Amino acid sequence: MRAFLNYFIKFPVAANLIMFGILIMGVVGMMNMKSTFFPEVESRIIQIQIVYPGASPEEIEEGIVKKIEENLKGVTGVERYTSVSRENSGTVTVEVLKGYKPDLVLQDVKNAVDQISSFPVGMEPPTVFRQENLGFAISYAISGDVDLKTLKRYSRQVEDDLLAIDGISKVSLSGFPEEEIEIAFRERDLRAYGLTFQQATQAVRNANIELTGGTIKGKDEELLVRARNKAYYAEGLRDIVVKTTPEGSVVRLHQIANITDQWADTPSRSFLNGHPSVVVTVQNTLEEDVISVTDKVKAYMEGFNKNNQAVQAIMIRDGTVILRQRIALLTENGILGFVIVVLLLAMFLHWRLAFWVAISIPISF
């Protein structure tokens, strides 16, 4: 140890170079360090979302959930799974065993679900995803004296623009009703074409589906067979064939019904200063810096307000306020502690020696 210390006493330049190297690495590490309020914890939860319009909880349980649970029994890395069946939908939650990589188990769970080819006709394809641990960054309200359709258009624009910014990946909208397609059958036209209400609705269900047909296993690959024929707007349903006559002519949906895009009746709506509003919530993933995300959103919203007069973006909550306060407090305490140490050492030592002794404190951290 004495020889080690004597070396740096004999060659002080080497000690200074090492010190400056440590300082540079510390500054670089601090600049690349992510800011977060809570410790990072990797998610080990996989969720399977089920949507089956018009189905009861019992139908969801018997026709879908039990089939999924049966296939999950052969998946390795699964600690346990639980399910909830509700009207029109259901959820299967899978917990991954410690020691297994969640992404690999996720792929096995997807394959297990895709192998089921006996799902009820009319249900939407199950959505399998790994639940992310997201942190709250910031939220804004988009509001103005405009109709709901215009407000939603502006909000969708904000959502798309934010997602296009590097470092922002999680943006959600809330506060407005969901869009629905209303089909109002005309009784006179139904009778004219010899159709019943049940026949017409069944024809719409059969033509407006998205389902999986299982998998085709090849020598080097496995292909998923899926039928996609689902409309999300009224225009996509107008030309659905409801009936084909013996003469070869067809009856289309718009000939027997009025099809319009409508807003769903929801009990909750968002208002700001008496005007309808849409809440834009931005979250950060484990890989994203929450302060960087918040600063980018603020910069975008400032430009959005300058370029739009009909609607304005008003900040509701900034999730980094407390974090910024903690960082500022830590910085102030560090500077104050450094000054106190220098002053106390200067009372007993030469001020230059006191300064270099005090410098060792931040370097050691």
PDB file of N, CA and C in Angstrom, residues 335-359:
ATOM      1  N   ILE A 335     -24.277  21.202  -2.985  1.00  0.00           N
ATOM      2  CA  ILE A 335     -23.497  22.446  -3.085  1.00  0.00           C
ATOM      3  C   ILE A 335     -23.256  23.046  -1.705  1.00  0.00           C
ATOM      4  N   LEU A 336     -24.321  23.061  -0.883  1.00  0.00           N
ATOM      5  CA  LEU A 336     -24.185  23.612   0.470  1.00  0.00           C
ATOM      6  C   LEU A 336     -23.179  22.808   1.294  1.00  0.00           C
ATOM      7  N   GLY A 337     -23.241  21.480   1.195  1.00  0.00           N
ATOM      8  CA  GLY A 337     -22.297  20.636   1.921  1.00  0.00           C
ATOM      9  C   GLY A 337     -20.865  20.867   1.479  1.00  0.00           C
ATOM     10  N   PHE A 338     -20.664  21.039   0.168  1.00  0.00           N
ATOM     11  CA  PHE A 338     -19.319  21.300  -0.360  1.00  0.00           C
ATOM     12  C   PHE A 338     -18.762  22.611   0.195  1.00  0.00           C
ATOM     13  N   VAL A 339     -19.592  23.665   0.210  1.00  0.00           N
ATOM     14  CA  VAL A 339     -19.150  24.972   0.715  1.00  0.00           C
ATOM     15  C   VAL A 339     -18.798  24.889   2.200  1.00  0.00           C
ATOM     16  N   ILE A 340     -19.631  24.200   2.974  1.00  0.00           N
ATOM     17  CA  ILE A 340     -19.372  24.079   4.416  1.00  0.00           C
ATOM     18  C   ILE A 340     -18.066  23.336   4.678  1.00  0.00           C
ATOM     19  N   VAL A 341     -17.826  22.247   3.939  1.00  0.00           N
ATOM     20  CA  VAL A 341     -16.590  21.479   4.113  1.00  0.00           C
ATOM     21  C   VAL A 341     -15.373  22.338   3.786  1.00  0.00           C
ATOM     22  N   VAL A 342     -15.447  23.106   2.687  1.00  0.00           N
ATOM     23  CA  VAL A 342     -14.324  23.968   2.308  1.00  0.00           C
ATOM     24  C   VAL A 342     -14.039  25.003   3.391  1.00  0.00           C
ATOM     25  N   LEU A 343     -15.104  25.630   3.914  1.00  0.00           N
ATOM     26  CA  LEU A 343     -14.920  26.660   4.938  1.00  0.00           C
ATOM     27  C   LEU A 343     -14.325  26.082   6.218  1.00  0.00           C
ATOM     28  N   LEU A 344     -14.830  24.924   6.647  1.00  0.00           N
ATOM     29  CA  LEU A 344     -14.318  24.320   7.877  1.00  0.00           C
ATOM     30  C   LEU A 344     -12.862  23.889   7.735  1.00  0.00           C
ATOM     31  N   LEU A 345     -12.519  23.293   6.587  1.00  0.00           N
ATOM     32  CA  LEU A 345     -11.131  22.878   6.375  1.00  0.00           C
ATOM     33  C   LEU A 345     -10.207  24.081   6.237  1.00  0.00           C
ATOM     34  N   ALA A 346     -10.709  25.158   5.630  1.00  0.00           N
ATOM     35  CA  ALA A 346      -9.885  26.357   5.447  1.00  0.00           C
ATOM     36  C   ALA A 346      -9.533  27.021   6.770  1.00  0.00           C
ATOM     37  N   MET A 347     -10.339  26.756   7.807  1.00  0.00           N
ATOM     38  CA  MET A 347     -10.043  27.335   9.122  1.00  0.00           C
ATOM     39  C   MET A 347      -8.791  26.715   9.736  1.00  0.00           C
ATOM     40  N   PHE A 348      -8.457  25.488   9.338  1.00  0.00           N
ATOM     41  CA  PHE A 348      -7.329  24.783   9.950  1.00  0.00           C
ATOM     42  C   PHE A 348      -6.213  24.478   8.953  1.00  0.00           C
ATOM     43  N   LEU A 349      -6.530  24.500   7.651  1.00  0.00           N
ATOM     44  CA  LEU A 349      -5.537  24.195   6.626  1.00  0.00           C
ATOM     45  C   LEU A 349      -5.423  25.366   5.657  1.00  0.00           C
ATOM     46  N   HIS A 350      -4.440  25.287   4.780  1.00  0.00           N
ATOM     47  CA  HIS A 350      -4.335  26.277   3.714  1.00  0.00           C
ATOM     48  C   HIS A 350      -5.551  26.139   2.799  1.00  0.00           C
ATOM     49  N   TRP A 351      -6.072  27.281   2.289  1.00  0.00           N
ATOM     50  CA  TRP A 351      -7.327  27.226   1.523  1.00  0.00           C
ATOM     51  C   TRP A 351      -7.197  26.360   0.274  1.00  0.00           C
ATOM     52  N   ARG A 352      -5.988  26.349  -0.337  1.00  0.00           N
ATOM     53  CA  ARG A 352      -5.800  25.533  -1.536  1.00  0.00           C
ATOM     54  C   ARG A 352      -5.870  24.045  -1.185  1.00  0.00           C
ATOM     55  N   LEU A 353      -5.257  23.665  -0.080  1.00  0.00           N
ATOM     56  CA  LEU A 353      -5.316  22.273   0.371  1.00  0.00           C
ATOM     57  C   LEU A 353      -6.742  21.897   0.772  1.00  0.00           C
ATOM     58  N   ALA A 354      -7.435  22.831   1.431  1.00  0.00           N
ATOM     59  CA  ALA A 354      -8.828  22.578   1.825  1.00  0.00           C
ATOM     60  C   ALA A 354      -9.718  22.345   0.605  1.00  0.00           C
ATOM     61  N   PHE A 355      -9.461  23.115  -0.459  1.00  0.00           N
ATOM     62  CA  PHE A 355     -10.264  22.971  -1.676  1.00  0.00           C
ATOM     63  C   PHE A 355     -10.098  21.581  -2.287  1.00  0.00           C
ATOM     64  N   TRP A 356      -8.857  21.109  -2.397  1.00  0.00           N
ATOM     65  CA  TRP A 356      -8.626  19.810  -3.025  1.00  0.00           C
ATOM     66  C   TRP A 356      -9.127  18.655  -2.158  1.00  0.00           C
ATOM     67  N   VAL A 357      -9.087  18.827  -0.855  1.00  0.00           N
ATOM     68  CA  VAL A 357      -9.661  17.800   0.021  1.00  0.00           C
ATOM     69  C   VAL A 357     -11.175  17.740  -0.169  1.00  0.00           C
ATOM     70  N   ALA A 358     -11.805  18.928  -0.280  1.00  0.00           N
ATOM     71  CA  ALA A 358     -13.259  18.969  -0.473  1.00  0.00           C
ATOM     72  C   ALA A 358     -13.664  18.408  -1.829  1.00  0.00           C
ATOM     73  N   ILE A 359     -12.794  18.618  -2.851  1.00  0.00           N
ATOM     74  CA  ILE A 359     -13.091  18.105  -4.193  1.00  0.00           C
ATOM     75  C   ILE A 359     -13.208  16.587  -4.189  1.00  0.00           C
TER      76      ILE A 359
END
